[in-house]
Amino acid sequence: LSARELAIGVDIGGTKIGAGTVNSNGRVLDRLVIPMPQDGAASALAAICGAVAELRRRAEAPVLAVGAGAAGAVEQPAGIIRAAPNNAYRELRLGDALAAAVDLPVVVENDANVAAVGEARFGAGAGHTHSITITVGTGVGGGIVIDGQLYRGSSGLGGEVGHIAVSPKDGPLCGCGAHGCLETMASGSALTRAARRAAALDPGGTMAMLAGGIAGVGGETATGAARRGDAVALGLFDDVGFWLGVGIASLVNVVDPQIVILAGGVGGSAADLLLEPTTASFQRHLYARDERAHPPIVAARLGADSGLIGAAALVLP
Amino acid sequence: LSARELAIGVDIGGTKIGAGTVNSNGRVLDRLVIPMPQDGAASALAAICGAVAELRRRAEAPVLAVGAGAAGAVEQPAGIIRAAPNNAYRELRLGDALAAAVDLPVVVENDANVAAVGEARFGAGAGHTHSITITVGTGVGGGIVIDGQLYRGSSGLGGEVGHIAVSPKDGPLCGCGAHGCLETMASGSALTRAARRAAALDPGGTMAMLAGGIAGVGGETATGAARRGDAVALGLFDDVGFWLGVGIASLVNVVDPQIVILAGGVGGSAADLLLEPTTASFQRHLYARDERAHPPIVAARLGADSGLIGAAALVLP
């Protein structure tokens, strides 16, 4: 495989579209970032197709294929992105539109699967055949790579790690209708809720001070306070890490990967605070933990480019 | 594939060894059942090798390979069975011994994986590419079949569904050292413990009467009482089904199979009592349950022959 073989990756967000030309070493050679039109699917499709066509014109070698990732459920093989909370469209028939516009093979996947493929191939999972990537942001998502391939399950719904039930009797109601999903206990939203509760009990504490009052307290306040050593904020990360470790242990018991990768706005960016409590809880809950090598839990490596590079990795040979 | 292609399957239990000659339709053509010697590994190996050699002599077509299943962790690829509670040996180097004795390819797997392969190919999962079999007996085990192949994970420890953490804060201590594993909430042992507690609170009730006193109450008492419509016993199955459904929902969210199969001394034999509460809880906890086809939860079909047939299925082409 020559490093001159190119793919275009597209990272579709609620407010902007990132697109990049990526070579087979996972390097971004060219990129475009444009605002996501907010007036429906037709404008969104036109903007995405335009960006891809422009990158292709500028490419110095043939582009083999296009990969795209977006929040929300993706219907395969047509590549239709269903509504997600931050999207300005109800459904985006991206696969067909892109294929028609650029006459190249196109693969569309949800953002957590894209992150998993990118990290497995060009990020923290490089060199491993079996990895799980968990994206901890507003919610909790994930993707599983087995024998170097994204695991989709029998109907494309595999790898929904955010809805592993870790506290089904006492946990909060999840957006999915069940109680105590991992997402309700260990997401950025869970961290924000817990931070507000803690700040309300301690209105003179570090978090309330940092946020200029209880109302402004959120996940970033907790992160800032924890990095200053605030015991209350550190306790919040211990809780999130406990539940994340529980969920990861269940996943590892079932999937048996070589490595687990934390990604996303909280999982990747606050890995310095999360990795230690998460790993401690994981090791406590892992089956046969005395007799096996524990797969390490590590921070994602692709950072803000995970969407671009991961989307391209979906289609790079 | 001709139905005259044969494999020998061996089901290694604590007290007896079952071995059978199985054709490529999953039919048992010949069988031997002998006591498991209780004086250590050498005698056990001699008995197993003798049974296989005898079946091979009697076979009316060439035997292609030998598959064997046993409780306990199995070290691959050597096929070494590590100690399990009911075994009369600490380790059984079965793979090498059998291969040397009969000069055939040999595969050794743990009993839950054997059951999963048998059910997937010749039992309730036939016709599906992706299935999960959960064995509910004294403990809870399981096996995952993906694209028609047993999923072993990166190190052979995949599919340990009994140690999914469903109640890690409040659940009882599991033999593995963690709290609230599925096995502590939804096994035959959990049923027995709950039945004893319930009978002690109600010494004149159906379960205590059926067992001739509280001390004799166990899982079978609960099964008998529930089949007579006893509300207390039915409530115990509701609880076991609740937790089993939670665990299955987490599994299905991750693995996305087409079918889930309940097997084992409780899962298979008391399926009439378990399937309804398990399915109700499963559907309540499944992610995206309004938008997807729910994989059905069904009872195993191979019954007492699952060990034999499943072991042969491991090696039948």
XYZ file of C-alpha atoms in Angstrom:
634
model
C 0.000 0.000 0.000
C 1.503 3.298 -1.032
C 1.268 6.303 1.267
C 0.090 8.132 -1.828
C -3.243 6.305 -1.825
C -5.767 8.855 -0.647
C -9.237 8.901 0.868
C -11.421 11.815 1.870
C -12.861 11.768 5.373
C -15.838 13.905 6.391
C -16.721 14.763 9.983
C -20.312 16.013 10.127
C -21.117 18.022 13.222
C -24.115 20.032 14.314
C -22.477 23.388 13.555
C -19.644 22.616 11.150
C -18.415 20.181 8.567
C -14.790 19.128 8.582
C -13.405 17.339 5.551
C -9.872 16.181 4.892
C -7.734 14.338 2.402
C -5.957 11.551 4.298
C -3.209 9.246 3.113
C -2.732 5.598 3.993
C -0.491 6.546 6.904
C -3.401 8.435 8.474
C -1.868 11.833 7.715
C -4.180 14.758 6.859
C -2.738 16.325 3.682
C -5.435 18.904 3.015
C -8.562 20.062 4.821
C -11.641 22.266 4.673
C -13.843 23.399 7.541
C -17.152 25.023 6.646
C -20.287 25.948 8.608
C -23.095 23.383 8.607
C -26.104 25.045 6.902
C -28.991 25.210 9.344
C -31.837 25.176 6.811
C -32.375 21.484 6.200
C -31.090 18.425 4.443
C -30.745 19.746 0.892
C -28.397 22.560 1.937
C -26.435 20.217 4.183
C -25.976 17.713 1.350
C -24.902 20.447 -1.064
C -22.331 21.776 1.400
C -20.877 18.332 2.121
C -20.737 17.322 -1.544
C -19.166 20.649 -2.443
C -16.429 20.281 0.159
C -15.614 16.737 -0.965
C -15.528 17.748 -4.644
C -13.220 20.680 -3.835
C -10.788 18.488 -1.874
C -10.796 15.950 -4.664
C -9.937 18.646 -7.237
C -7.000 19.747 -5.103
C -5.678 16.248 -4.394
C -2.281 15.397 -5.852
C -3.096 11.712 -6.295
C -6.279 9.807 -7.102
C -8.844 9.663 -4.304
C -10.040 6.070 -3.807
C -13.161 6.571 -1.715
C -15.015 8.802 0.745
C -15.856 8.008 4.366
C -18.167 10.096 6.524
C -19.169 10.079 10.171
C -22.022 11.797 11.981
C -23.895 11.610 15.258
C -27.072 9.567 15.103
C -28.148 6.184 13.818
C -26.966 5.388 10.310
C -29.012 3.124 8.094
C -26.815 0.774 6.073
C -25.940 0.212 3.291
C -27.672 3.346 1.965
C -25.810 5.618 4.382
C -28.863 7.516 5.607
C -28.190 9.527 8.765
C -31.248 9.672 11.005
C -31.983 12.660 13.225
C -29.721 13.305 16.178
C -30.342 16.050 18.759
C -27.934 18.615 17.265
C -28.651 18.036 13.600
C -30.368 20.613 11.391
C -32.071 17.836 9.406
C -34.349 14.894 10.127
C -32.667 12.545 7.736
C -29.685 12.999 5.480
C -29.475 10.599 2.536
C -25.744 11.147 2.419
C -24.474 7.863 0.981
C -26.352 8.074 -2.297
C -25.905 11.832 -2.669
C -22.132 11.688 -2.180
C -21.735 8.670 -4.455
C -23.698 10.437 -7.188
C -21.854 13.744 -6.717
C -18.308 12.391 -6.736
C -18.703 8.967 -8.382
C -16.613 7.226 -5.730
C -17.336 4.458 -3.211
C -18.842 5.990 -0.052
C -19.214 4.619 3.476
C -21.208 6.465 6.153
C -20.996 5.484 9.814
C -21.993 6.924 13.149
C -19.398 9.033 14.906
C -18.514 6.556 17.648
C -17.818 3.824 15.092
C -15.740 6.271 13.078
C -13.700 7.191 16.152
C -13.196 3.483 16.907
C -11.929 2.718 13.419
C -9.636 5.762 13.406
C -8.139 5.002 16.814
C -7.792 1.291 16.004
C -5.861 1.963 12.832
C -4.006 5.242 13.278
C -4.388 6.101 16.964
C -4.005 4.444 20.355
C -5.056 1.030 19.057
C -2.499 0.794 16.247
C -0.796 -2.589 16.313
C -3.756 -4.331 17.964
C -6.348 -6.500 16.220
C -9.091 -6.232 18.897
C -9.941 -2.860 20.440
C -12.895 -1.078 21.979
C -13.186 2.693 21.815
C -15.577 4.403 24.214
C -16.567 7.970 23.458
C -17.565 9.832 26.599
C -19.086 13.187 25.756
C -22.635 14.450 26.237
C -23.572 10.768 25.947
C -21.581 7.558 25.866
C -20.985 5.751 22.595
C -18.554 3.226 21.349
C -17.225 1.062 18.622
C -15.666 -2.379 18.548
C -12.924 -3.452 16.170
C -12.377 -7.210 15.811
C -9.616 -8.626 13.636
C -9.029 -5.121 12.321
C -12.630 -4.680 11.143
C -15.439 -2.578 12.588
C -17.916 -4.919 14.294
C -21.448 -3.963 13.224
C -23.426 -6.923 14.568
C -26.124 -8.745 12.680
C -28.228 -5.647 11.995
C -25.732 -2.768 12.269
C -26.695 -1.973 15.874
C -23.709 -3.629 17.558
C -21.369 -1.773 19.884
C -23.975 0.369 21.681
C -21.866 0.450 24.808
C -23.598 3.515 26.265
C -26.680 1.433 26.983
C -25.100 -1.349 28.959
C -27.261 -1.407 32.102
C -24.951 -0.796 35.059
C -27.557 0.335 37.602
C -30.948 -0.828 36.329
C -32.754 -0.737 39.707
C -31.635 2.620 41.106
C -30.071 4.510 38.223
C -31.610 7.590 36.594
C -33.938 7.351 33.624
C -32.008 7.316 30.357
C -33.145 9.024 27.167
C -33.641 5.521 25.765
C -36.375 4.757 28.302
C -34.409 2.351 30.514
C -32.872 3.105 33.908
C -29.202 3.171 34.822
C -27.591 2.833 31.402
C -23.857 3.532 31.423
C -24.679 6.812 29.673
C -26.741 7.992 32.663
C -23.906 7.268 35.113
C -20.718 8.116 33.253
C -21.328 10.764 30.574
C -20.547 14.454 30.439
C -24.220 15.063 31.246
C -23.976 12.834 34.321
C -20.863 14.733 35.388
C -22.640 18.061 34.963
C -25.655 16.897 36.992
C -23.437 15.597 39.770
C -21.335 18.778 39.744
C -24.448 20.947 40.151
C -25.726 18.811 43.003
C -22.347 18.967 44.718
C -22.011 22.731 44.192
C -25.497 23.330 45.592
C -24.445 21.540 48.785
C -21.280 23.637 48.947
C -22.087 27.104 47.570
C -18.792 28.524 48.866
C -16.710 25.722 47.337
C -14.253 25.723 44.471
C -16.717 24.707 41.760
C -19.274 27.400 42.580
C -16.464 29.961 42.751
C -14.923 28.915 39.430
C -18.321 29.091 37.727
C -19.313 32.401 39.320
C -22.293 30.746 41.019
C -24.068 27.430 41.157
C -26.069 27.964 37.962
C -22.954 28.091 35.814
C -21.469 24.873 37.157
C -20.939 22.143 34.534
C -18.617 19.394 33.467
C -15.860 21.859 32.615
C -16.114 23.432 36.047
C -15.651 20.010 37.577
C -12.669 19.360 35.324
C -11.057 22.680 36.225
C -11.656 22.222 39.940
C -10.385 18.636 39.896
C -7.200 19.727 38.151
C -6.659 22.201 40.999
C -6.962 19.293 43.424
C -10.449 20.107 44.744
C -11.557 17.037 46.696
C -15.251 17.418 45.850
C -14.556 17.592 42.120
C -12.079 14.719 42.305
C -14.816 12.704 44.007
C -17.078 13.298 41.003
C -14.440 11.832 38.702
C -14.072 8.892 41.072
C -17.800 8.225 40.662
C -17.763 8.550 36.891
C -14.661 6.359 36.787
C -16.320 3.754 38.997
C -19.226 3.339 36.599
C -17.086 3.582 33.513
C -14.853 0.853 34.946
C -17.903 -1.324 35.650
C -19.130 -0.931 32.081
C -15.688 -1.552 30.618
C -15.259 -4.707 32.725
C -18.564 -6.072 31.400
C -17.503 -5.233 27.863
C -14.076 -6.802 28.258
C -15.605 -9.941 29.792
C -17.663 -10.324 26.640
C -15.453 -8.959 23.855
C -11.950 -9.663 25.252
C -10.058 -6.894 23.423
C -6.349 -6.132 23.713
C -6.898 -2.465 24.522
C -9.662 -0.067 25.574
C -9.509 3.522 24.361
C -11.289 6.482 25.991
C -12.274 9.192 23.530
C -14.662 12.099 23.275
C -15.124 15.471 24.958
C -14.811 14.003 28.457
C -13.197 10.612 27.849
C -10.373 11.950 25.727
C -9.959 15.487 27.078
C -10.240 14.646 30.773
C -8.364 11.364 30.496
C -5.831 12.661 33.044
C -8.640 12.670 35.631
C -10.563 9.630 34.435
C -7.982 6.969 33.657
C -6.943 6.228 37.235
C -10.390 5.731 38.849
C -11.679 4.007 35.722
C -8.798 1.535 35.628
C -9.094 0.799 39.358
C -12.796 0.003 39.041
C -12.250 -1.938 35.825
C -9.650 -4.178 37.434
C -11.886 -4.769 40.436
C -14.776 -5.887 38.201
C -12.891 -7.829 35.536
C -13.443 -11.595 35.505
C -10.417 -13.856 36.019
C -8.385 -10.758 36.787
C -5.611 -12.670 38.520
C -5.068 -15.031 35.617
C -5.099 -12.775 32.598
C -3.263 -9.804 31.219
C -5.510 -6.795 31.824
C -6.057 -4.902 28.618
C -4.844 -1.343 29.272
C -7.296 1.568 29.250
C -5.668 4.479 27.449
C -6.573 7.923 26.116
C -7.433 8.401 22.452
C -4.669 9.881 20.297
C -6.381 11.459 17.311
C -8.028 14.264 19.293
C -9.949 16.821 17.242
C -9.012 15.053 13.998
C -10.558 11.736 15.013
C -13.662 12.401 12.902
C -11.688 13.204 9.759
C -9.049 10.533 10.078
C -11.463 7.898 11.347
C -13.876 8.541 8.475
C -11.051 8.160 5.969
C -9.858 5.018 7.794
C -13.283 3.478 7.129
C -12.476 3.340 3.424
C -8.688 3.229 3.157
C -7.670 -0.219 1.907
C -20.890 -32.090 2.881
C -22.043 -35.666 3.217
C -24.091 -36.733 6.222
C -21.658 -39.642 6.441
C -18.843 -37.357 7.598
C -18.414 -38.126 11.281
C -16.933 -36.481 14.342
C -16.719 -37.708 17.913
C -17.976 -35.358 20.611
C -17.001 -35.754 24.276
C -18.936 -34.233 27.173
C -16.739 -34.267 30.277
C -18.676 -33.937 33.506
C -17.718 -34.204 37.151
C -19.186 -37.685 37.563
C -19.485 -39.101 34.058
C -18.071 -38.907 30.587
C -20.434 -38.944 27.619
C -19.023 -39.542 24.177
C -20.852 -39.842 20.889
C -20.316 -40.284 17.194
C -22.161 -37.469 15.445
C -22.811 -36.960 11.744
C -22.854 -33.690 9.853
C -26.595 -33.383 10.423
C -25.982 -33.312 14.170
C -27.411 -36.789 14.674
C -25.880 -39.015 17.376
C -25.210 -42.376 15.692
C -23.462 -44.145 18.546
C -22.682 -43.310 22.157
C -20.889 -44.390 25.322
C -21.460 -43.149 28.859
C -18.881 -44.127 31.469
C -18.139 -43.002 35.029
C -15.508 -40.288 35.437
C -12.640 -41.813 37.444
C -12.199 -39.892 40.689
C -8.481 -40.570 41.227
C -6.821 -37.861 39.192
C -5.880 -36.700 35.743
C -4.104 -39.829 34.443
C -7.142 -42.051 35.018
C -9.460 -39.419 33.573
C -7.349 -39.127 30.428
C -7.177 -42.907 30.026
C -10.952 -43.212 30.353
C -11.652 -40.440 27.843
C -9.108 -41.705 25.304
C -10.439 -45.236 25.683
C -14.013 -44.148 25.023
C -13.029 -42.172 21.935
C -10.928 -45.038 20.569
C -13.786 -47.475 21.101
C -16.315 -45.232 19.301
C -13.880 -44.786 16.456
C -13.441 -48.548 16.084
C -17.207 -48.948 15.887
C -17.786 -46.099 13.435
C -19.063 -47.061 9.996
C -17.315 -44.173 8.239
C -14.043 -42.346 8.837
C -14.005 -40.048 11.863
C -12.630 -36.635 10.899
C -11.878 -35.102 14.278
C -12.688 -35.052 17.988
C -14.270 -32.205 19.940
C -14.511 -32.086 23.726
C -16.184 -29.815 26.236
C -15.737 -29.467 29.992
C -16.477 -27.045 32.795
C -13.608 -24.745 33.622
C -11.197 -22.494 31.798
C -9.561 -24.102 28.772
C -6.099 -23.048 27.714
C -5.784 -22.844 23.936
C -4.459 -24.143 21.625
C -3.095 -26.958 23.834
C -6.576 -27.864 25.122
C -5.641 -27.937 28.793
C -8.669 -27.946 31.098
C -7.974 -26.073 34.315
C -9.602 -27.021 37.616
C -13.328 -26.442 38.001
C -15.221 -27.059 41.269
C -16.573 -30.506 40.361
C -13.501 -31.907 38.634
C -11.454 -34.756 40.058
C -8.277 -33.249 38.595
C -6.401 -29.961 38.815
C -5.497 -29.828 35.173
C -6.275 -32.169 32.329
C -3.923 -31.945 29.354
C -6.639 -33.369 27.159
C -5.837 -31.876 23.762
C -2.380 -33.413 23.416
C -3.368 -36.712 25.040
C -6.342 -37.246 22.746
C -4.434 -36.215 19.643
C -1.658 -38.658 20.517
C -4.069 -41.462 21.390
C -6.276 -41.288 18.319
C -4.109 -39.382 15.817
C -6.939 -37.024 14.841
C -7.392 -33.254 15.067
C -8.740 -32.337 18.506
C -10.468 -29.193 19.792
C -11.230 -28.679 23.492
C -13.554 -25.923 24.689
C -15.356 -24.964 27.852
C -18.868 -26.284 28.236
C -20.693 -23.014 27.668
C -18.874 -22.431 24.379
C -19.641 -26.020 23.365
C -23.328 -25.522 24.113
C -23.307 -22.273 22.108
C -21.744 -23.925 19.068
C -24.116 -26.894 19.260
C -27.230 -24.760 19.606
C -26.066 -22.360 16.890
C -25.542 -25.122 14.385
C -27.950 -27.919 15.250
C -30.307 -26.455 17.845
C -32.380 -23.338 18.419
C -29.954 -21.107 16.512
C -29.903 -23.100 13.289
C -30.352 -20.797 10.309
C -28.875 -17.769 12.114
C -25.357 -16.406 11.693
C -25.204 -14.460 14.991
C -26.409 -16.064 18.227
C -25.721 -15.893 21.943
C -26.319 -18.906 24.151
C -26.579 -18.330 27.891
C -26.229 -21.343 30.159
C -28.011 -20.807 33.442
C -27.191 -23.584 35.887
C -25.254 -23.438 39.158
C -23.501 -20.475 37.561
C -24.112 -18.448 34.418
C -21.961 -18.994 31.348
C -22.294 -18.274 27.712
C -20.935 -18.423 24.242
C -21.184 -16.121 21.260
C -21.340 -17.263 17.659
C -20.594 -14.621 15.001
C -20.803 -15.387 11.305
C -21.214 -19.033 12.213
C -17.972 -19.171 14.212
C -17.405 -19.344 17.957
C -16.167 -15.943 19.132
C -13.172 -16.449 21.422
C -11.905 -12.865 21.732
C -8.296 -11.830 21.520
C -7.087 -14.155 24.272
C -9.742 -16.880 24.404
C -11.593 -15.260 27.310
C -14.450 -13.739 25.302
C -18.092 -14.472 26.006
C -17.909 -14.524 29.822
C -21.481 -13.345 30.101
C -21.926 -14.540 33.686
C -19.683 -11.750 34.887
C -21.435 -8.826 33.320
C -21.922 -6.477 36.291
C -25.656 -5.861 36.639
C -25.718 -4.702 40.267
C -22.176 -3.687 41.175
C -23.102 -1.423 44.119
C -25.630 -3.560 45.982
C -25.327 -7.052 44.545
C -23.910 -10.026 46.463
C -20.229 -10.943 46.323
C -19.484 -13.219 43.374
C -16.997 -16.081 43.476
C -14.879 -13.979 41.113
C -14.402 -11.279 43.753
C -16.661 -8.627 42.250
C -20.165 -7.681 43.399
C -23.412 -8.098 41.509
C -22.246 -10.157 38.529
C -25.117 -11.604 36.497
C -24.181 -14.978 37.973
C -24.938 -13.742 41.491
C -28.388 -12.473 40.497
C -29.682 -14.965 37.945
C -28.132 -18.415 38.460
C -29.504 -21.608 39.963
C -27.536 -20.735 43.101
C -29.171 -17.312 43.264
C -32.567 -18.962 42.845
C -31.822 -21.404 45.660
C -30.685 -18.613 48.000
C -33.774 -16.552 47.240
C -36.052 -19.584 47.639
C -34.598 -20.323 51.081
C -35.026 -16.727 52.166
C -38.603 -16.705 50.933
C -39.423 -20.050 52.557
C -37.983 -18.901 55.881
C -40.368 -15.938 55.805
C -43.268 -18.243 55.008
C -42.649 -21.587 56.774
C -46.182 -22.791 56.075
C -46.010 -21.934 52.388
C -45.908 -24.147 49.320
C -42.131 -24.272 48.976
C -41.484 -25.313 52.580
C -44.225 -27.936 52.277
C -42.923 -29.331 48.991
C -39.411 -29.603 50.415
C -40.537 -31.076 53.748
C -39.086 -28.116 55.622
C -37.104 -24.962 54.993
C -33.715 -26.701 54.970
C -34.564 -28.752 51.905
C -35.737 -25.819 49.802
C -33.741 -25.252 46.605
C -34.043 -24.247 43.002
C -36.058 -27.350 42.151
C -38.504 -26.607 44.953
C -39.011 -23.149 43.521
C -39.518 -24.623 40.053
C -42.076 -27.137 41.321
C -43.960 -24.537 43.360
C -43.981 -22.041 40.490
C -45.387 -24.658 38.142
C -48.234 -25.144 40.637
C -48.892 -21.421 40.440
C -47.441 -20.479 43.840
C -47.189 -16.688 43.840
C -44.078 -16.552 46.022
C -42.188 -18.956 43.766
C -43.386 -17.180 40.635
C -42.038 -13.969 42.155
C -38.601 -15.576 42.441
C -38.647 -16.353 38.722
C -39.745 -12.782 38.046
C -36.634 -11.585 39.890
C -34.280 -13.978 38.125
C -35.913 -13.064 34.813
C -35.531 -9.350 35.567
C -31.767 -9.661 36.008
C -31.357 -12.106 33.161
C -33.225 -9.674 30.918
C -30.969 -6.819 32.038
C -27.864 -8.852 31.248
C -29.224 -9.997 27.903
C -30.144 -6.434 26.933
C -26.584 -5.291 27.640
C -25.244 -8.201 25.612
C -27.583 -7.571 22.713
C -26.719 -3.846 22.729
C -23.087 -4.816 22.241
C -23.193 -7.995 20.142
C -26.463 -7.492 18.185
C -27.307 -11.170 17.573
C -30.333 -12.508 15.721
C -31.366 -14.831 18.546
C -30.641 -15.455 22.235
C -30.822 -19.029 23.532
C -31.328 -20.022 27.179
C -29.667 -23.315 28.080
C -28.481 -25.194 31.145
C -30.059 -26.791 34.178
C -32.215 -23.752 34.946
C -32.155 -21.789 31.682
C -33.150 -24.732 29.508
C -35.170 -26.863 31.912
C -37.170 -24.060 33.520
C -37.538 -22.068 30.307
C -41.344 -22.272 30.693
C -41.008 -20.145 33.835
C -38.111 -17.940 32.770
C -38.825 -16.902 29.208
C -41.713 -14.549 29.945
C -40.173 -12.422 32.729
C -36.785 -12.502 31.006
C -38.206 -11.306 27.697
C -40.238 -8.550 29.393
C -37.179 -7.198 31.192
C -35.002 -7.605 28.094
C -37.375 -5.558 25.970
C -37.575 -2.867 28.637
C -33.783 -2.536 28.754
C -32.926 -2.959 25.078
C -31.588 0.141 23.318
C -33.559 1.493 20.336
C -36.276 -1.014 21.139
C -38.931 0.799 19.161
C -36.889 0.912 15.975
C -35.414 -2.557 15.720
C -36.558 -6.130 15.473
C -36.073 -7.642 18.946
C -34.051 -10.796 18.723
C -36.208 -13.541 20.258
C -35.136 -15.264 23.475
C -35.819 -18.988 23.128
C -35.132 -22.241 24.969
C -32.245 -24.481 23.925
C -33.174 -27.525 21.860
C -30.369 -30.026 22.323
C -31.146 -30.733 25.971
C -29.044 -33.457 27.608
C -27.173 -34.100 24.349
C -25.931 -30.515 24.027
C -22.479 -31.492 25.354
C -22.028 -34.358 22.900
C -23.495 -32.696 19.860
C -21.969 -29.306 20.598
C -18.508 -30.815 21.062
C -18.809 -32.603 17.740
C -20.098 -29.394 16.139
C -16.845 -27.692 17.152
C -14.962 -29.841 14.656
C -17.484 -30.824 11.994
C -16.574 -29.019 8.772
